[in-house]
PDB file of C-alpha atoms and ligand atoms in Angstrom:
ATOM      1  CA  MET A  58      96.839 126.070 -41.704  1.00 92.00           C
ATOM      2  CA  LYS A  59      95.200 126.437 -44.594  1.00 98.00           C
ATOM      3  CA  ILE A  60      91.169 127.371 -44.901  1.00 98.00           C
ATOM      4  CA  GLY A  61      89.490 127.086 -48.422  1.00 98.00           C
ATOM      5  CA  VAL A  62      86.138 128.925 -49.551  1.00 98.00           C
ATOM      6  CA  LEU A  63      84.897 127.236 -52.271  1.00 98.00           C
ATOM      7  CA  SER A  64      84.058 130.011 -54.971  1.00 98.00           C
ATOM      8  CA  VAL A  65      82.776 128.732 -57.623  1.00 95.00           C
ATOM      9  CA  GLN A  66      79.181 131.047 -57.667  1.00 92.00           C
ATOM     10  CA  GLY A  67      77.964 132.561 -53.869  1.00 89.00           C
ATOM     11  CA  ALA A  68      79.399 134.246 -51.156  1.00 89.00           C
ATOM     12  CA  VAL A  69      82.462 134.058 -50.756  1.00 96.00           C
ATOM     13  CA  THR A  70      84.813 137.048 -49.895  1.00 97.00           C
ATOM     14  CA  GLU A  71      82.739 137.983 -46.973  1.00 97.00           C
ATOM     15  CA  HIS A  72      83.997 133.788 -45.770  1.00 98.00           C
ATOM     16  CA  ILE A  73      87.455 134.418 -46.629  1.00 98.00           C
ATOM     17  CA  ARG A  74      87.809 137.790 -44.329  1.00 98.00           C
ATOM     18  CA  HIS A  75      86.636 136.247 -41.900  1.00 98.00           C
ATOM     19  CA  LEU A  76      88.916 133.590 -41.932  1.00 98.00           C
ATOM     20  CA  GLU A  77      91.540 136.551 -42.618  1.00 98.00           C
ATOM     21  CA  ARG A  78      90.296 137.888 -39.570  1.00 98.00           C
ATOM     22  CA  CYS A  79      90.538 134.744 -37.242  1.00 98.00           C
ATOM     23  CA  SER A  80      93.961 134.670 -38.401  1.00 97.00           C
ATOM     24  CA  VAL A  81      94.404 131.834 -40.614  1.00 98.00           C
ATOM     25  CA  ASN A  82      95.575 131.999 -43.760  1.00 98.00           C
ATOM     26  CA  ALA A  83      92.113 131.447 -46.586  1.00 98.00           C
ATOM     27  CA  VAL A  84      92.384 130.907 -49.933  1.00 98.00           C
ATOM     28  CA  ALA A  85      89.343 131.298 -52.662  1.00 98.00           C
ATOM     29  CA  VAL A  86      89.216 127.605 -53.840  1.00 98.00           C
ATOM     30  CA  LYS A  87      88.593 126.941 -57.300  1.00 96.00           C
ATOM     31  CA  ASN A  88      90.172 124.026 -59.190  1.00 97.00           C
ATOM     32  CA  ARG A  89      91.264 120.336 -57.333  1.00 98.00           C
ATOM     33  CA  GLU A  90      94.955 121.459 -56.995  1.00 98.00           C
ATOM     34  CA  SER A  91      93.943 124.287 -54.576  1.00 98.00           C
ATOM     35  CA  LEU A  92      91.251 121.780 -52.688  1.00 98.00           C
ATOM     36  CA  LYS A  93      94.220 119.316 -52.170  1.00 98.00           C
ATOM     37  CA  SER A  94      96.296 122.688 -49.937  1.00 98.00           C
ATOM     38  CA  VAL A  95      93.486 122.904 -47.409  1.00 98.00           C
ATOM     39  CA  SER A  96      92.490 121.551 -44.619  1.00 98.00           C
ATOM     40  CA  GLY A  97      89.335 123.338 -43.754  1.00 98.00           C
ATOM     41  CA  LEU A  98      86.791 123.367 -46.537  1.00 99.00           C
ATOM     42  CA  VAL A  99      83.850 126.358 -46.428  1.00 98.00           C
ATOM     43  CA  ILE A 100      80.675 125.791 -48.520  1.00 98.00           C
ATOM     44  CA  PRO A 101      79.000 129.016 -49.037  1.00 98.00           C
ATOM     45  CA  GLY A 102      75.082 130.644 -49.184  1.00 97.00           C
ATOM     46  CA  GLY A 103      74.504 130.625 -53.052  1.00 96.00           C
ATOM     47  CA  GLU A 104      72.299 128.879 -55.166  1.00 95.00           C
ATOM     48  CA  SER A 105      72.925 124.906 -54.103  1.00 97.00           C
ATOM     49  CA  THR A 106      71.571 123.602 -57.402  1.00 96.00           C
ATOM     50  CA  THR A 107      74.020 125.839 -59.889  1.00 96.00           C
ATOM     51  CA  ILE A 108      77.130 125.458 -56.855  1.00 97.00           C
ATOM     52  CA  GLY A 109      76.335 121.002 -57.216  1.00 97.00           C
ATOM     53  CA  LYS A 110      76.903 121.578 -61.192  1.00 96.00           C
ATOM     54  CA  LEU A 111      79.558 123.196 -60.931  1.00 97.00           C
ATOM     55  CA  ILE A 112      81.173 121.299 -58.576  1.00 98.00           C
ATOM     56  CA  GLU A 113      80.503 117.790 -60.243  1.00 97.00           C
ATOM     57  CA  THR A 114      82.050 119.412 -63.731  1.00 96.00           C
ATOM     58  CA  PHE A 115      85.458 121.069 -62.378  1.00 96.00           C
ATOM     59  CA  GLY A 116      86.151 117.681 -60.664  1.00 97.00           C
ATOM     60  CA  LEU A 117      86.151 118.832 -57.116  1.00 98.00           C
ATOM     61  CA  ALA A 118      82.661 116.714 -55.489  1.00 98.00           C
ATOM     62  CA  ASP A 119      84.608 113.288 -55.508  1.00 98.00           C
ATOM     63  CA  LEU A 120      87.689 115.535 -54.571  1.00 98.00           C
ATOM     64  CA  ILE A 121      85.834 117.021 -51.623  1.00 98.00           C
ATOM     65  CA  ARG A 122      84.547 113.413 -50.698  1.00 98.00           C
ATOM     66  CA  GLU A 123      87.112 111.279 -50.482  1.00 98.00           C
ATOM     67  CA  ARG A 124      89.275 113.616 -48.917  1.00 98.00           C
ATOM     68  CA  ASN A 125      86.749 114.082 -45.859  1.00 98.00           C
ATOM     69  CA  ARG A 126      85.492 110.531 -45.530  1.00 97.00           C
ATOM     70  CA  GLN A 127      89.575 109.873 -44.839  1.00 98.00           C
ATOM     71  CA  GLY A 128      89.439 112.414 -42.337  1.00 98.00           C
ATOM     72  CA  SER A 129      91.910 114.879 -44.084  1.00 98.00           C
ATOM     73  CA  LEU A 130      89.124 117.763 -45.199  1.00 98.00           C
ATOM     74  CA  ALA A 131      86.233 119.355 -42.732  1.00 98.00           C
ATOM     75  CA  VAL A 132      83.649 120.725 -44.363  1.00 99.00           C
ATOM     76  CA  PHE A 133      81.435 123.997 -43.163  1.00 99.00           C
ATOM     77  CA  GLY A 134      78.312 124.423 -45.301  1.00 98.00           C
ATOM     78  CA  THR A 135      76.281 127.040 -45.167  1.00 98.00           C
ATOM     79  CA  CYS A 136      72.113 128.013 -46.332  1.00 97.00           C
ATOM     80  CA  ALA A 137      73.337 126.405 -50.248  1.00 97.00           C
ATOM     81  CA  GLY A 138      76.475 124.495 -48.745  1.00 98.00           C
ATOM     82  CA  MET A 139      73.759 122.880 -45.844  1.00 98.00           C
ATOM     83  CA  VAL A 140      71.673 121.813 -49.263  1.00 98.00           C
ATOM     84  CA  LEU A 141      74.645 120.115 -50.784  1.00 98.00           C
ATOM     85  CA  LEU A 142      75.977 118.340 -47.578  1.00 98.00           C
ATOM     86  CA  ALA A 143      73.087 116.544 -46.937  1.00 98.00           C
ATOM     87  CA  LYS A 144      71.831 112.935 -47.534  1.00 98.00           C
ATOM     88  CA  ASN A 145      68.594 114.065 -48.148  1.00 97.00           C
ATOM     89  CA  ILE A 146      66.756 116.727 -50.210  1.00 97.00           C
ATOM     90  CA  ILE A 147      63.154 118.332 -49.704  1.00 97.00           C
ATOM     91  CA  ASP A 148      62.191 119.988 -52.577  1.00 95.00           C
ATOM     92  CA  GLY A 149      64.918 119.415 -54.200  1.00 94.00           C
ATOM     93  CA  CYS A 150      65.123 120.495 -58.154  1.00 93.00           C
ATOM     94  CA  LYS A 151      64.866 117.355 -61.009  1.00 90.00           C
ATOM     95  CA  GLY A 152      68.619 115.719 -60.884  1.00 88.00           C
ATOM     96  CA  GLN A 153      69.548 118.162 -57.658  1.00 91.00           C
ATOM     97  CA  PRO A 154      73.262 117.443 -57.696  1.00 93.00           C
ATOM     98  CA  LYS A 155      74.703 116.943 -53.683  1.00 96.00           C
ATOM     99  CA  LEU A 156      77.486 115.740 -52.026  1.00 98.00           C
ATOM    100  CA  GLY A 157      75.639 114.013 -49.824  1.00 98.00           C
ATOM    101  CA  LEU A 158      77.959 113.575 -46.217  1.00 98.00           C
ATOM    102  CA  MET A 159      76.239 113.952 -44.043  1.00 98.00           C
ATOM    103  CA  ASP A 160      73.404 112.007 -42.642  1.00 98.00           C
ATOM    104  CA  ILE A 161      70.345 114.543 -42.296  1.00 98.00           C
ATOM    105  CA  THR A 162      67.476 115.765 -44.675  1.00 98.00           C
ATOM    106  CA  VAL A 163      67.421 118.589 -46.129  1.00 98.00           C
ATOM    107  CA  LYS A 164      64.501 121.187 -46.829  1.00 97.00           C
ATOM    108  CA  ARG A 165      65.099 123.974 -49.439  1.00 96.00           C
ATOM    109  CA  ASN A 166      63.530 127.081 -48.781  1.00 94.00           C
ATOM    110  CA  ALA A 167      61.964 126.056 -45.891  1.00 95.00           C
ATOM    111  CA  PHE A 168      60.901 129.211 -44.332  1.00 92.00           C
ATOM    112  CA  GLY A 169      58.566 130.172 -47.547  1.00 83.00           C
ATOM    113  CA  ARG A 170      57.576 133.291 -49.272  1.00 74.00           C
ATOM    114  CA  GLN A 171      56.272 135.226 -45.748  1.00 65.00           C
ATOM    115  CA  ARG A 172      59.077 134.758 -44.226  1.00 78.00           C
ATOM    116  CA  GLU A 173      61.968 135.015 -47.155  1.00 85.00           C
ATOM    117  CA  SER A 174      64.715 136.950 -45.194  1.00 93.00           C
ATOM    118  CA  PHE A 175      65.215 136.968 -41.071  1.00 95.00           C
ATOM    119  CA  GLU A 176      67.385 137.715 -38.501  1.00 96.00           C
ATOM    120  CA  THR A 177      66.891 136.381 -35.356  1.00 96.00           C
ATOM    121  CA  GLU A 178      69.057 135.954 -31.971  1.00 97.00           C
ATOM    122  CA  LEU A 179      69.510 132.257 -31.673  1.00 97.00           C
ATOM    123  CA  ASP A 180      71.696 130.163 -28.689  1.00 98.00           C
ATOM    124  CA  PHE A 181      74.518 128.380 -29.816  1.00 98.00           C
ATOM    125  CA  LYS A 182      75.487 125.618 -28.412  1.00 98.00           C
ATOM    126  CA  THR A 183      79.225 125.607 -28.247  1.00 96.00           C
ATOM    127  CA  LEU A 184      78.809 130.041 -27.240  1.00 97.00           C
ATOM    128  CA  ASN A 185      78.120 131.280 -24.191  1.00 96.00           C
ATOM    129  CA  THR A 186      75.569 134.163 -24.833  1.00 98.00           C
ATOM    130  CA  PRO A 187      73.517 134.205 -28.073  1.00 98.00           C
ATOM    131  CA  LEU A 188      74.394 134.447 -31.720  1.00 97.00           C
ATOM    132  CA  THR A 189      72.367 136.939 -34.449  1.00 98.00           C
ATOM    133  CA  ALA A 190      71.942 134.408 -37.205  1.00 98.00           C
ATOM    134  CA  VAL A 191      70.576 135.715 -40.657  1.00 97.00           C
ATOM    135  CA  PHE A 192      68.197 133.596 -42.941  1.00 97.00           C
ATOM    136  CA  ILE A 193      68.356 134.032 -46.475  1.00 96.00           C
ATOM    137  CA  ARG A 194      65.808 131.328 -48.704  1.00 96.00           C
ATOM    138  CA  ALA A 195      67.265 129.472 -45.615  1.00 97.00           C
ATOM    139  CA  PRO A 196      67.161 125.136 -45.710  1.00 97.00           C
ATOM    140  CA  ILE A 197      66.636 124.222 -42.124  1.00 97.00           C
ATOM    141  CA  ILE A 198      67.478 120.124 -41.117  1.00 98.00           C
ATOM    142  CA  LYS A 199      64.791 117.595 -40.298  1.00 95.00           C
ATOM    143  CA  ASN A 200      64.947 113.889 -38.934  1.00 93.00           C
ATOM    144  CA  PRO A 201      69.285 113.488 -37.886  1.00 97.00           C
ATOM    145  CA  GLY A 202      71.121 110.512 -38.053  1.00 98.00           C
ATOM    146  CA  ALA A 203      72.237 109.129 -34.292  1.00 98.00           C
ATOM    147  CA  GLU A 204      75.699 110.325 -35.220  1.00 98.00           C
ATOM    148  CA  VAL A 205      74.669 114.465 -35.443  1.00 98.00           C
ATOM    149  CA  GLU A 206      74.368 116.906 -32.838  1.00 98.00           C
ATOM    150  CA  THR A 207      72.039 119.596 -32.852  1.00 98.00           C
ATOM    151  CA  LEU A 208      73.448 122.755 -32.451  1.00 98.00           C
ATOM    152  CA  ALA A 209      71.424 125.468 -32.917  1.00 98.00           C
ATOM    153  CA  GLU A 210      67.323 124.900 -33.133  1.00 97.00           C
ATOM    154  CA  ILE A 211      64.307 127.427 -33.337  1.00 96.00           C
ATOM    155  CA  PRO A 212      60.940 126.783 -33.424  1.00 92.00           C
ATOM    156  CA  GLU A 213      60.312 125.624 -37.246  1.00 91.00           C
ATOM    157  CA  GLY A 214      63.748 123.259 -37.016  1.00 95.00           C
ATOM    158  CA  ILE A 215      67.099 122.814 -36.165  1.00 98.00           C
ATOM    159  CA  VAL A 216      69.102 125.873 -37.866  1.00 98.00           C
ATOM    160  CA  ALA A 217      72.881 124.465 -37.369  1.00 98.00           C
ATOM    161  CA  ALA A 218      74.253 121.369 -36.572  1.00 98.00           C
ATOM    162  CA  ARG A 219      77.628 119.352 -36.461  1.00 98.00           C
ATOM    163  CA  GLN A 220      78.925 115.418 -37.400  1.00 98.00           C
ATOM    164  CA  GLY A 221      82.795 114.882 -36.767  1.00 98.00           C
ATOM    165  CA  SER A 222      84.507 117.557 -39.215  1.00 98.00           C
ATOM    166  CA  LEU A 223      80.862 118.477 -40.863  1.00 98.00           C
ATOM    167  CA  LEU A 224      79.553 121.207 -39.603  1.00 99.00           C
ATOM    168  CA  THR A 225      76.915 122.989 -41.122  1.00 99.00           C
ATOM    169  CA  THR A 226      74.138 126.205 -40.682  1.00 98.00           C
ATOM    170  CA  SER A 227      71.048 127.519 -42.454  1.00 98.00           C
ATOM    171  CA  PHE A 228      71.915 131.038 -41.565  1.00 98.00           C
ATOM    172  CA  HIS A 229      74.392 132.864 -42.853  1.00 98.00           C
ATOM    173  CA  PRO A 230      77.389 133.370 -40.035  1.00 98.00           C
ATOM    174  CA  GLU A 231      80.111 135.767 -43.051  1.00 98.00           C
ATOM    175  CA  LEU A 232      76.859 138.511 -42.983  1.00 97.00           C
ATOM    176  CA  THR A 233      77.530 139.438 -39.004  1.00 97.00           C
ATOM    177  CA  GLU A 234      80.839 141.242 -37.065  1.00 97.00           C
ATOM    178  CA  ASP A 235      80.533 138.425 -35.024  1.00 98.00           C
ATOM    179  CA  LEU A 236      83.475 135.147 -35.815  1.00 98.00           C
ATOM    180  CA  ARG A 237      82.345 132.974 -33.101  1.00 98.00           C
ATOM    181  CA  VAL A 238      81.219 130.270 -35.910  1.00 98.00           C
ATOM    182  CA  HIS A 239      83.923 130.609 -38.271  1.00 98.00           C
ATOM    183  CA  GLN A 240      86.436 129.836 -34.503  1.00 98.00           C
ATOM    184  CA  PHE A 241      84.468 127.292 -33.844  1.00 98.00           C
ATOM    185  CA  PHE A 242      84.955 125.531 -37.584  1.00 98.00           C
ATOM    186  CA  ILE A 243      88.840 126.526 -38.061  1.00 98.00           C
ATOM    187  CA  ASN A 244      89.121 124.639 -34.665  1.00 98.00           C
ATOM    188  CA  ILE A 245      86.673 121.499 -35.963  1.00 98.00           C
ATOM    189  CA  CYS A 246      90.022 121.561 -38.400  1.00 98.00           C
ATOM    190  CA  ARG A 247      92.749 121.999 -36.079  1.00 97.00           C
ATOM    191  CA  GLU A 248      91.346 118.574 -34.202  1.00 96.00           C
ATOM    192  CA  LEU A 249      92.157 116.505 -37.672  1.00 94.00           C
TER     193      LEU A 249
HETATM  194  N1  LIG B   1      67.798 128.563 -51.284  1.00 69.87           N
HETATM  195  C1  LIG B   1      68.646 128.323 -52.021  1.00 69.87           C
HETATM  196  C2  LIG B   1      69.081 127.017 -51.878  1.00 69.87           C
HETATM  197  O1  LIG B   1      68.825 126.263 -52.064  1.00 69.87           O
HETATM  198  C3  LIG B   1      69.788 128.638 -50.889  1.00 69.87           C
HETATM  199  C4  LIG B   1      70.221 130.012 -50.609  1.00 69.87           C
HETATM  200  C5  LIG B   1      71.647 131.117 -49.805  1.00 69.87           C
HETATM  201  O2  LIG B   1      71.934 129.992 -50.067  1.00 69.87           O
HETATM  202  N2  LIG B   1      71.371 132.052 -48.866  1.00 69.87           N
HETATM  203  O3  LIG B   1      70.456 126.590 -52.413  1.00 69.87           O
END
């Protein structure tokens, strides 16, 4: 099985390394050709406005939507990737581009300046021991739809969720040595 990491901007190599450590074939996805060859796609952290504009320009956004809706592509959005997956965005830029696949409202930069970056231990529903989560100018989920399963929550709100073949985290699992969230995504890709 081949899993891609969207490689237009943001934290790409760390995700590729984590996927490789989980023994899957991981590739950088930069164009439609490489997107067609993968069964899962990680959308990394970065700047959601930049990533969103570039995937529209490169003709990737439509293909991601189409393949996910057809059930042949699982998508894992981390941080900026969460913003891109959301149906609704609070505090987005004017004309903020989005994929709009997941039935969630996401508030960008939800922790404000006081707490721009931080690390915390959290309980993740499918894991039996806590996970160290790194947050960097992170978004948070509001109003999850009925189809959305909450996987992790902190006092400020929901920070990890799944809707069928869509997985999302506000934090950066590629920045710790723990491979369990990537492994969880790989299992979702295998279920397609
Ligand atoms: N705040 C960024 C955004 O909205 C996301 C930050 C990140 O991915 N680390 O796009």
